[in-house]
Short mmCIF file of C-alpha atoms and ligand atoms in Angstrom, two decimals:
data_model
loop_
_atom_site.label_atom_id
_atom_site.label_comp_id
_atom_site.label_asym_id
_atom_site.label_seq_id
_atom_site.Cartn_x
_atom_site.Cartn_y
_atom_site.Cartn_z
CA MET Y 1 203.58 82.32 129.49
CA GLU Y 2 201.33 79.58 130.53
CA VAL Y 3 200.65 76.23 129.09
CA ARG Y 4 197.48 75.18 130.41
CA LYS Y 5 196.62 70.79 129.15
CA VAL Y 6 193.29 70.27 127.95
CA GLY Y 7 193.70 66.27 128.31
CA GLY Y 8 195.69 64.32 129.51
CA TYR Y 9 196.78 62.90 125.98
CA ILE Y 10 196.38 66.11 123.31
CA GLY Y 11 196.14 70.41 123.38
CA ALA Y 12 196.87 72.34 125.90
CA GLU Y 13 196.29 76.56 126.54
CA ILE Y 14 198.93 79.41 125.91
CA MET Y 15 198.22 81.54 128.20
CA GLY Y 16 199.25 85.10 128.86
CA VAL Y 17 200.94 85.61 124.97
CA ASP Y 18 200.53 89.05 122.68
CA LEU Y 19 201.28 86.87 119.42
CA THR Y 20 202.22 90.69 117.85
CA THR Y 21 204.91 90.84 120.47
CA CYS Y 22 205.87 88.48 121.64
CA ASN Y 23 209.84 87.69 121.46
CA GLU Y 24 212.63 84.80 120.47
CA GLU Y 25 213.07 83.03 123.47
CA THR Y 26 208.90 83.15 124.55
CA PHE Y 27 208.25 82.15 120.57
CA GLN Y 28 211.44 78.44 121.49
CA LYS Y 29 208.59 77.73 123.78
CA ILE Y 30 205.41 77.75 122.41
CA LYS Y 31 207.38 75.52 119.79
CA THR Y 32 208.34 73.43 122.26
CA ALA Y 33 204.48 73.61 123.67
CA LEU Y 34 203.21 72.56 120.17
CA TRP Y 35 205.67 69.58 119.29
CA GLU Y 36 204.63 68.16 123.57
CA HIS Y 37 200.74 68.78 122.66
CA GLY Y 38 200.15 67.90 119.62
CA PHE Y 39 197.18 71.53 119.20
CA ILE Y 40 197.64 74.25 120.92
CA TYR Y 41 195.42 77.78 121.17
CA PHE Y 42 195.68 81.28 121.68
CA ARG Y 43 192.43 83.15 122.53
CA ASP Y 44 192.00 86.66 122.00
CA GLN Y 45 194.49 88.02 119.34
CA GLU Y 46 193.75 90.95 117.50
CA LEU Y 47 196.04 90.79 114.35
CA THR Y 48 196.19 92.42 110.98
CA THR Y 49 196.11 90.08 107.91
CA ASP Y 50 200.94 91.29 107.82
CA GLU Y 51 201.53 90.37 111.29
CA TYR Y 52 199.62 86.58 111.04
CA ARG Y 53 201.24 86.20 107.96
CA GLN Y 54 204.01 87.31 109.97
CA PHE Y 55 203.88 84.82 112.47
CA GLY Y 56 203.58 81.52 110.56
CA GLN Y 57 206.89 82.62 108.12
CA ARG Y 58 208.52 82.43 112.17
CA TRP Y 59 207.56 79.01 111.73
CA GLY Y 60 208.77 77.83 108.82
CA GLU Y 61 208.08 78.81 104.40
CA LEU Y 62 204.37 78.91 103.70
CA PHE Y 63 202.73 77.28 101.41
CA VAL Y 64 200.65 78.22 98.45
CA ASN Y 65 197.64 76.53 98.09
CA GLU Y 66 196.54 75.89 93.91
CA SER Y 67 193.57 74.48 94.58
CA PRO Y 68 190.54 75.75 93.17
CA ALA Y 69 188.90 74.97 96.46
CA ILE Y 70 190.73 76.74 98.50
CA GLU Y 71 190.12 81.25 98.10
CA LYS Y 72 192.39 84.08 99.53
CA VAL Y 73 192.47 86.70 100.94
CA PRO Y 74 192.22 88.83 98.50
CA GLY Y 75 196.71 90.62 98.03
CA TYR Y 76 197.87 87.71 100.40
CA ALA Y 77 198.39 84.28 98.25
CA GLU Y 78 199.48 82.69 101.33
CA VAL Y 79 196.13 83.38 103.48
CA GLU Y 80 193.26 80.89 103.20
CA GLU Y 81 190.08 81.65 103.46
CA ILE Y 82 187.74 78.31 105.14
CA ARG Y 83 184.51 80.44 104.81
CA LYS Y 84 181.38 78.58 104.47
CA ASN Y 85 178.74 81.17 103.62
CA PRO Y 86 174.93 80.67 105.22
CA HIS Y 87 173.97 78.81 101.36
CA GLU Y 88 176.78 76.18 101.07
CA LEU Y 89 175.96 73.05 103.05
CA SER Y 90 178.79 71.31 102.68
CA ASN Y 91 182.70 72.38 104.72
CA ILE Y 92 186.33 71.78 103.64
CA GLY Y 93 187.58 69.46 106.42
CA ASP Y 94 184.59 67.12 107.65
CA GLU Y 95 186.44 64.17 107.94
CA TRP Y 96 189.02 63.10 109.48
CA HIS Y 97 193.15 63.63 108.26
CA THR Y 98 196.60 65.42 108.20
CA ASP Y 99 197.21 68.20 105.95
CA GLN Y 100 198.68 67.00 102.58
CA ALA Y 101 199.19 63.67 103.42
CA HIS Y 102 199.19 62.74 99.58
CA GLN Y 103 202.71 65.73 98.92
CA LYS Y 104 205.72 63.54 98.53
CA ASN Y 105 206.97 66.07 101.57
CA PRO Y 106 204.07 67.39 103.94
CA CYS Y 107 202.89 70.09 105.26
CA MET Y 108 204.58 70.63 109.35
CA SER Y 109 201.61 72.37 110.96
CA THR Y 110 198.48 74.68 110.58
CA ILE Y 111 197.69 77.45 112.57
CA LEU Y 112 194.18 78.71 111.86
CA TYR Y 113 192.79 81.79 112.97
CA ALA Y 114 188.95 82.72 113.46
CA LYS Y 115 187.36 85.84 112.33
CA VAL Y 116 183.26 84.20 111.57
CA ILE Y 117 181.57 82.21 114.28
CA PRO Y 118 178.21 80.86 113.65
CA PRO Y 119 176.41 80.73 117.52
CA TYR Y 120 177.50 77.23 118.29
CA GLY Y 121 178.80 74.60 116.58
CA GLY Y 122 181.82 74.69 114.37
CA ASP Y 123 184.59 73.29 116.01
CA THR Y 124 187.51 71.91 114.94
CA CYS Y 125 188.24 68.21 116.04
CA PHE Y 126 191.63 66.89 117.45
CA ALA Y 127 193.34 63.25 117.33
CA SER Y 128 197.22 62.45 118.55
CA THR Y 129 198.36 59.13 116.27
CA SER Y 130 200.99 59.55 118.93
CA ALA Y 131 199.62 58.71 122.50
CA ALA Y 132 197.52 56.39 120.16
CA TYR Y 133 200.43 55.04 118.90
CA ASP Y 134 201.55 54.56 122.83
CA PHE Y 135 198.46 51.83 123.38
CA LEU Y 136 198.89 50.02 120.60
CA SER Y 137 199.48 45.90 120.79
CA GLU Y 138 203.02 44.97 120.35
CA GLU Y 139 201.79 42.86 117.71
CA MET Y 140 200.51 45.76 115.16
CA ARG Y 141 203.48 47.60 116.26
CA GLN Y 142 205.43 44.28 114.87
CA LYS Y 143 203.31 44.51 111.81
CA LEU Y 144 203.04 48.89 110.17
CA GLN Y 145 207.09 48.65 111.81
CA GLY Y 146 208.98 49.50 108.22
CA LEU Y 147 204.76 49.40 106.55
CA GLU Y 148 204.98 51.88 104.12
CA ALA Y 149 201.59 53.71 102.87
CA VAL Y 150 200.22 55.25 99.82
CA HIS Y 151 197.60 58.27 100.32
CA SER Y 152 196.08 60.09 97.18
CA GLN Y 153 194.01 63.14 96.78
CA ARG Y 154 191.79 61.98 94.52
CA PHE Y 155 190.67 59.35 96.99
CA LEU Y 156 189.91 62.08 99.32
CA LEU Y 157 188.05 64.11 96.85
CA GLU Y 158 186.13 61.09 95.81
CA GLN Y 159 185.18 60.27 99.54
CA VAL Y 160 183.68 63.65 100.05
CA ALA Y 161 181.84 63.91 97.07
CA ALA Y 162 179.72 60.50 97.23
CA ARG Y 163 179.24 61.39 100.90
CA THR Y 164 178.47 64.16 99.97
CA GLY Y 165 176.48 64.58 96.94
CA ASP Y 166 179.42 67.80 96.21
CA PRO Y 167 175.62 70.28 97.17
CA ASP Y 168 178.27 73.73 96.34
CA GLY Y 169 179.95 72.08 93.03
CA ARG Y 170 183.56 72.27 95.63
CA PHE Y 171 185.51 69.66 95.65
CA ALA Y 172 184.65 69.38 91.33
CA ALA Y 173 187.25 70.91 89.49
CA GLY Y 174 189.65 68.95 92.21
CA ILE Y 175 188.59 65.84 91.80
CA LYS Y 176 189.39 67.06 88.10
CA LYS Y 177 192.58 67.68 88.43
CA SER Y 178 194.34 65.63 91.24
CA LYS Y 179 194.64 62.94 88.73
CA GLY Y 180 197.45 60.12 89.77
CA SER Y 181 198.05 63.00 93.30
CA GLU Y 182 199.35 60.33 95.32
CA SER Y 183 203.62 59.24 98.08
CA ILE Y 184 203.88 57.04 99.42
CA HIS Y 185 205.10 57.75 103.07
CA PRO Y 186 206.32 54.92 106.26
CA VAL Y 187 203.00 53.90 108.83
CA ILE Y 188 204.97 55.01 111.23
CA ILE Y 189 206.93 57.50 111.42
CA ALA Y 190 209.89 59.36 114.09
CA HIS Y 191 208.88 63.04 115.07
CA PRO Y 192 211.81 65.88 113.92
CA GLU Y 193 212.02 67.76 116.45
CA ASN Y 194 211.80 65.34 119.51
CA GLY Y 195 211.79 61.51 118.81
CA LYS Y 196 208.46 60.09 119.49
CA ALA Y 197 206.21 57.80 117.55
CA CYS Y 198 203.36 58.61 115.37
CA ILE Y 199 201.28 56.47 113.27
CA TYR Y 200 201.81 58.30 110.17
CA VAL Y 201 197.67 57.03 108.35
CA ASN Y 202 194.18 58.98 108.42
CA PRO Y 203 190.74 58.50 107.37
CA SER Y 204 190.77 60.89 104.04
CA TYR Y 205 193.80 60.16 102.64
CA THR Y 206 195.48 56.22 103.63
CA THR Y 207 193.78 54.34 100.97
CA ASN Y 208 196.54 51.09 101.20
CA PHE Y 209 199.57 49.26 102.75
CA VAL Y 210 202.29 48.98 100.19
CA GLY Y 211 202.33 45.25 98.65
CA MET Y 212 198.40 45.84 100.50
CA THR Y 213 195.62 45.93 97.86
CA ARG Y 214 192.60 47.98 100.05
CA GLU Y 215 190.31 44.57 101.20
CA GLU Y 216 193.87 43.96 102.69
CA SER Y 217 194.52 46.60 104.46
CA LYS Y 218 191.18 47.39 105.69
CA PRO Y 219 190.83 45.86 108.31
CA ILE Y 220 194.21 46.71 109.64
CA LEU Y 221 193.57 50.53 108.69
CA ASP Y 222 190.13 50.35 110.98
CA GLU Y 223 191.34 49.11 113.75
CA ILE Y 224 194.18 51.79 113.65
CA TYR Y 225 191.75 53.79 113.82
CA LYS Y 226 189.58 52.90 115.73
CA LEU Y 227 192.36 53.41 118.47
CA ILE Y 228 193.10 57.06 117.84
CA LEU Y 229 189.43 57.60 117.53
CA ARG Y 230 189.20 56.54 121.36
CA PRO Y 231 187.89 59.55 123.78
CA GLU Y 232 191.09 60.37 125.87
CA PHE Y 233 193.40 60.87 122.50
CA ASN Y 234 190.70 63.76 121.64
CA ALA Y 235 189.58 67.46 122.01
CA ARG Y 236 188.59 70.39 120.29
CA MET Y 237 188.76 73.49 119.42
CA GLN Y 238 185.61 75.48 120.45
CA TRP Y 239 185.83 78.87 118.89
CA GLN Y 240 185.35 82.40 120.12
CA THR Y 241 186.53 85.78 117.42
CA ASN Y 242 190.45 86.09 118.17
CA SER Y 243 191.06 82.41 118.89
CA LEU Y 244 194.49 80.88 117.16
CA ALA Y 245 195.02 77.26 117.10
CA LEU Y 246 197.97 75.58 115.19
CA TRP Y 247 198.36 71.98 115.08
CA ASP Y 248 201.45 69.91 114.69
CA ASN Y 249 200.55 67.83 111.40
CA ARG Y 250 202.76 64.53 111.88
CA GLN Y 251 200.48 63.81 115.16
CA VAL Y 252 197.51 64.62 115.83
CA TRP Y 253 194.70 64.41 112.62
CA HIS Y 254 192.01 66.79 112.82
CA TYR Y 255 188.32 67.29 111.95
CA ALA Y 256 185.45 70.48 111.21
CA SER Y 257 182.98 69.89 113.04
CA ASN Y 258 179.94 70.80 109.97
CA ASP Y 259 176.99 71.85 112.47
CA TYR Y 260 175.83 75.01 111.44
CA GLN Y 261 174.05 75.33 108.78
CA GLY Y 262 172.89 78.48 107.57
CA HIS Y 263 175.39 79.99 109.79
CA LEU Y 264 178.04 82.09 108.39
CA ARG Y 265 182.19 80.79 109.81
CA ILE Y 266 185.22 82.85 108.29
CA LEU Y 267 189.24 81.70 109.34
CA HIS Y 268 191.45 81.87 107.91
CA ARG Y 269 193.98 79.45 107.47
CA LEU Y 270 198.90 79.46 106.99
CA VAL Y 271 200.31 75.44 105.54
CA VAL Y 272 203.75 76.20 107.50
CA LYS Y 273 205.91 73.75 104.89
CA ASP Y 274 207.84 70.58 105.22
CA SER Y 275 206.86 67.38 107.99
CA LEU Y 276 208.99 64.40 107.63
CA GLN Y 277 212.02 65.82 106.67
C1 SIN M 1 190.74 72.08 107.94
O1 SIN M 1 190.69 71.06 107.76
O2 SIN M 1 191.87 72.88 107.55
C2 SIN M 1 189.42 73.44 108.62
C3 SIN M 1 189.96 73.51 109.75
C4 SIN M 1 188.27 74.13 110.16
O3 SIN M 1 187.87 74.28 108.97
O4 SIN M 1 188.26 73.79 111.18
#
């Protein structure tokens, strides 16, 4: 197995591994690579849906998403189908986020497997909140230490619907259903696997710091976001059919580029539960 870094602070390609046969020793090395690099990917993996789910189960319990906006691969409750049809205008995930930050115990990692890729575009972009933490000013670190922030699913859905006009009706049902679905998390978390500090706020879900209004919170959030979005802390995944990527939601944001209008894109997604424990 070879781990080839994508950038100085984020991302790695893992080479020389067949995910259908990889033994426990190799799997542990893959885990370590994910905790170290935040997002990792493999090319040319041929997995049946059963093998894909089994690979996901090696990471932990898989989340079953009940959102009406999420389709499933028939017969597989945990395997989501992230599909954008050629006639659709909106996609899922075209704003920076960490998955399910509004949940009391948000998910640990997400695993995407490419089935149909458009002829151009459709990259998934990543940003490292752990690398950014190391570059926070001392003053900002002091300010954030001990702070908590509110994360709201309704905020996410309303922002997306307002920005896009919800042209395919993906988000309307979710907005209705998600009333009050929010959680509070510390702004600086220690990564449960290796202890490194990560900034846990994001533009999609985070509304405000506890004890501050949205207006008071905004300039601080904007300053943090600007730092996390420095190109040094970012990387992007250019998909090929049968590429498989994983990211660690404790330490990276991601963003699904919606720049392939008129083309089909299908990825399968697994979400591994339990991140902040
Ligand atoms: C997501 O936000 O989980 C979707 C990512 C993608 O489709 O690239």
